[in-house]
XYZ file of C-alpha atoms in Angstrom:
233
model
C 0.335 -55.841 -81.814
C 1.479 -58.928 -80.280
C -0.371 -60.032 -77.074
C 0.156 -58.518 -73.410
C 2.270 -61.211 -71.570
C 0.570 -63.468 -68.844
C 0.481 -61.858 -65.335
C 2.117 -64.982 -62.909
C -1.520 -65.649 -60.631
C 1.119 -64.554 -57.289
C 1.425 -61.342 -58.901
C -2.401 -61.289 -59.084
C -2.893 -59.203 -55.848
C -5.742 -56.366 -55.389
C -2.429 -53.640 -55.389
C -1.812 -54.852 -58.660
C -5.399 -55.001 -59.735
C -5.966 -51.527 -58.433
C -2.651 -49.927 -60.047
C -3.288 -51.069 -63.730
C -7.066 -49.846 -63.496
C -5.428 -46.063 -62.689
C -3.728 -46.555 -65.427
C -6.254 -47.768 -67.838
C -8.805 -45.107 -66.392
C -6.132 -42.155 -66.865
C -6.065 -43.742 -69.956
C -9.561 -44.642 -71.187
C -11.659 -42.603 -68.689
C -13.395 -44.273 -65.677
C -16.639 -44.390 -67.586
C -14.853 -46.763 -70.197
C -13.410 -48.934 -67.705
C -14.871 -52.479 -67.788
C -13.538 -55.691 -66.214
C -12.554 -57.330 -69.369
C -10.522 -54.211 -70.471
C -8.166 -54.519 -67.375
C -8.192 -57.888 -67.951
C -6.811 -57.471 -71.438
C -4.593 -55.297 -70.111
C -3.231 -57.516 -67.665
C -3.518 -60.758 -69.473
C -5.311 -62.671 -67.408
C -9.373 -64.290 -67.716
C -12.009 -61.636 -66.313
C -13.142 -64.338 -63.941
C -9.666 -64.058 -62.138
C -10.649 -60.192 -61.432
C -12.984 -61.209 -59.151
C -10.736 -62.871 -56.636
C -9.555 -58.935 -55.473
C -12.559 -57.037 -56.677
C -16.173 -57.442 -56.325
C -17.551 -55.735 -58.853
C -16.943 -52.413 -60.873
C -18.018 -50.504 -58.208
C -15.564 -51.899 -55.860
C -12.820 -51.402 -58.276
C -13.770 -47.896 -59.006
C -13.620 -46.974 -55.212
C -10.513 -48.657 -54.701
C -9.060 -46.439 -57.864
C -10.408 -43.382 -56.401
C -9.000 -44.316 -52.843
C -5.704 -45.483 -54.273
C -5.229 -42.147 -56.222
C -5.853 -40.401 -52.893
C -2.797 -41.683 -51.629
C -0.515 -39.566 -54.018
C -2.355 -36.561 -51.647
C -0.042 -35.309 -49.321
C -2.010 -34.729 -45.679
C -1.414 -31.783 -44.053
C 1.605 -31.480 -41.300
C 1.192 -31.589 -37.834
C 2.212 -28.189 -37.700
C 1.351 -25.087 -35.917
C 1.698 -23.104 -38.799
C -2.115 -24.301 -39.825
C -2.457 -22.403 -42.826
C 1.228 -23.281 -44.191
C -0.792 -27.143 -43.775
C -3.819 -26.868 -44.874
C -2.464 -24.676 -48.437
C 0.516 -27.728 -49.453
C -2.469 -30.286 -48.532
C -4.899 -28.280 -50.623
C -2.181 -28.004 -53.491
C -1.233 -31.359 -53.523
C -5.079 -32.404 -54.112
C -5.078 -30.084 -56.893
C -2.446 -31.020 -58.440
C -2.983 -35.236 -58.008
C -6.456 -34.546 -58.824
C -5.809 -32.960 -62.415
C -3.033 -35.510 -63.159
C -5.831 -38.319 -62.556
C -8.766 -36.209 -64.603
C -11.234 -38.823 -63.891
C -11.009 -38.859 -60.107
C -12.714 -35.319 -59.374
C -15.877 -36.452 -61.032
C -16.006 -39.383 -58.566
C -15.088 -37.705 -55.417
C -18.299 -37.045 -54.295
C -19.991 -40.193 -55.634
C -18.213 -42.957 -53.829
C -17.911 -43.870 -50.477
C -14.645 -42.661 -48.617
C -11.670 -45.659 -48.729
C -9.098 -45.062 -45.949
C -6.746 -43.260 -47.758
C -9.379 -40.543 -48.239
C -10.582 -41.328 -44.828
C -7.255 -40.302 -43.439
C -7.365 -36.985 -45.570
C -10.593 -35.771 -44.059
C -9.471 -36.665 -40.734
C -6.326 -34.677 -40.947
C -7.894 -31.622 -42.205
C -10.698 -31.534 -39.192
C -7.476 -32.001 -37.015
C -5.751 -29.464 -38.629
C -8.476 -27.074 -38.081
C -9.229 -28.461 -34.641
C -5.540 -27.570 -33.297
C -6.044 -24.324 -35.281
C -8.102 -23.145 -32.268
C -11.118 -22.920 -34.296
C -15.139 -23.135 -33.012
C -16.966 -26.459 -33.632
C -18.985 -24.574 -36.079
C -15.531 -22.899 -38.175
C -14.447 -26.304 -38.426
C -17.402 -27.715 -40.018
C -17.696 -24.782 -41.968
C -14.144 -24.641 -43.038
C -13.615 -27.964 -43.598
C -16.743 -28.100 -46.574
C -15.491 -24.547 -47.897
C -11.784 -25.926 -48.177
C -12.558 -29.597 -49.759
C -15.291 -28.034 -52.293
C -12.956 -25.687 -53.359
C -10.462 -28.572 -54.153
C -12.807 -30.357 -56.005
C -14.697 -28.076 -57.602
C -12.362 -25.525 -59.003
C -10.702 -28.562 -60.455
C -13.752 -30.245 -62.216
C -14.185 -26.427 -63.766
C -10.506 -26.422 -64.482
C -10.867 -29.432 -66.217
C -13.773 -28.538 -67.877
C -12.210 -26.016 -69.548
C -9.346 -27.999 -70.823
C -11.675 -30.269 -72.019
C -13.757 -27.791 -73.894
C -11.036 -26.219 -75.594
C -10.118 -29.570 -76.417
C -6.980 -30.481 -79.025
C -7.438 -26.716 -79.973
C -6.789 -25.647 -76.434
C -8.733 -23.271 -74.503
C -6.556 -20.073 -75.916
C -8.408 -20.592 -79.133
C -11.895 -21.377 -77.658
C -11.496 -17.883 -75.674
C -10.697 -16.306 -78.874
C -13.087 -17.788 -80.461
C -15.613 -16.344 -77.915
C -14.385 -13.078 -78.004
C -14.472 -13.051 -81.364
C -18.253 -13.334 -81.216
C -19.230 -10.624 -78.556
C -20.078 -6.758 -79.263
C -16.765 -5.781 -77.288
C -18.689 -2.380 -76.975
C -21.648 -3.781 -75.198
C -20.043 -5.775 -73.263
C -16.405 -4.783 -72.510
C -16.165 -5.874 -68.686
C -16.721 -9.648 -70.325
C -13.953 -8.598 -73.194
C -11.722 -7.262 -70.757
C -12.160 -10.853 -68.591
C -12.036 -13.105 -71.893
C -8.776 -11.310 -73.000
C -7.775 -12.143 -69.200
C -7.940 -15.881 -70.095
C -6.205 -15.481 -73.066
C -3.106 -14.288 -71.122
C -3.067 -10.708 -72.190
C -2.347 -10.380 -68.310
C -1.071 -12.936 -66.058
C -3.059 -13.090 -62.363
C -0.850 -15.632 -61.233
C -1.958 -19.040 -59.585
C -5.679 -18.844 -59.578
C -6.294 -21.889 -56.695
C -3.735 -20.638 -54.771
C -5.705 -17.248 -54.496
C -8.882 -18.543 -53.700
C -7.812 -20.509 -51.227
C -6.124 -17.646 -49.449
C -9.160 -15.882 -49.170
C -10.613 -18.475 -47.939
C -8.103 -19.488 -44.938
C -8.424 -15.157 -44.910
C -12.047 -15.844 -43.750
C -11.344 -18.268 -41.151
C -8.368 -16.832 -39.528
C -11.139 -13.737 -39.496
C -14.122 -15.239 -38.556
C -11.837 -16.748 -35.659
C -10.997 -13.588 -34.315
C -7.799 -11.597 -34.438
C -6.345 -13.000 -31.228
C -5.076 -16.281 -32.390
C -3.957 -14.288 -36.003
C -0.632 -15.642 -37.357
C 2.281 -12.577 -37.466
C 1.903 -13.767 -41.075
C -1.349 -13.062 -42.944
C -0.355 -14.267 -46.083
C -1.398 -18.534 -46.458
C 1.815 -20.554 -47.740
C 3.067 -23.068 -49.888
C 0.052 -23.582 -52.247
C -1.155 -23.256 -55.634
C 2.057 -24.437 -57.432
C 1.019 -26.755 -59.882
């Protein structure tokens, strides 16, 4: 393979820095990311890396917090729940295009991208009408259900691996006493998509903006109980 072409040093900017590590990470997986692999990548000495990043610590948060700005923030709308669901969705769906990013969420310190995320959640409930203590609450119960029904999503791909999940669930049910246990057969043959529940994140979310709206008290209830414009992939 012939060599990567040199990258002109005014081209050399942190952006630039940050976009091709994405790329090599979506590629390679953040734990295989190294400074002389981007550098490779981009054609240029490792040294010259450390002009826009410090170290890869700093390069891993800016990834993280450069990824976050594919997230679409929710809407200064009224319609909080329509806001909070395409927000929600949109993390979903950036955060299983970028596998790797999930996994860090929770280990790195917030860039501003990410910064401006969390902020326009808490508005978002804020303007909702919602109690100090729903916001907190809702806010943790909304952003853990992004990330974490995304790093078991992912999980699962990744344990089906090339074979795909379809075959590891058959291969599962293939091993239980269907008798003995048919509630687990019944749920198996679920995942194998002998029948179709529809958008999974979607509906957990819903229950869970059901649980605020609730917990909130039926006066400020939206004519429509029914969360929008979430959970398409």
């Amino acid at each position: 393979m012939p060599p990567r072409p040199s990258v002109p040093k005014r081209t050399l900017i942190r952006s630039r820095v940050l976009a091709e590590a994405v790329a090599l990470a979506d590629e390679l997986g953040v734990d295989a990311l190294s400074m002389r692999k981007l550098a490779d990548r981009m054609g240029v000495g490792t040294m010259s890396l450390y002009t826009h990043v410090a170290n890869k610590d700093d390069l891993v948060e800016g990834i993280v917090d450069m990824v976050v700005q594919e997230i679409d923030v929710p809407a200064a709308t009224e319609d909080w729940r329509r806001a909070i669901g395409d927000s929600a969705a949109s993390a979903h769906r950036v955060l299983l295009a970028h596998p790797w990013v999930a996994g860090e969420w929770t280990k790195r310190m917030p860039g501003p991208a990410r910064l401006r995320f969390m902020e326009a959640i808490l508005a978002t409930l804020t303007r909702a009408g919602l109690d100090e203590s729903l916001v907190y609450r809702g806010y943790h119960a909304i952003t853990m259900h992004i990330v974490g029904f995304t790093i078991q999503e992912l999980g699962y791909r990744s344990a089906g691996g090339d074979a795909g999940l379809d075959d590891l669930a058959t291969g599962f049910l293939d091993s239980l006493a269907a008798a003995d246990l048919p509630h687990l057969a019944t749920h198996v043959r679920a995942h194998l998509g002998v029948q179709d529940y529809g958008d999974e994140f979607g509906f957990v979310l819903g229950l869970l903006l059901d649980g605020l709206q609730r917990a909130h008290g039926p006066e400020r209830d939206s004519s429509d109980t029914r969360p929008h414009g979430f959970g398409h992939r």
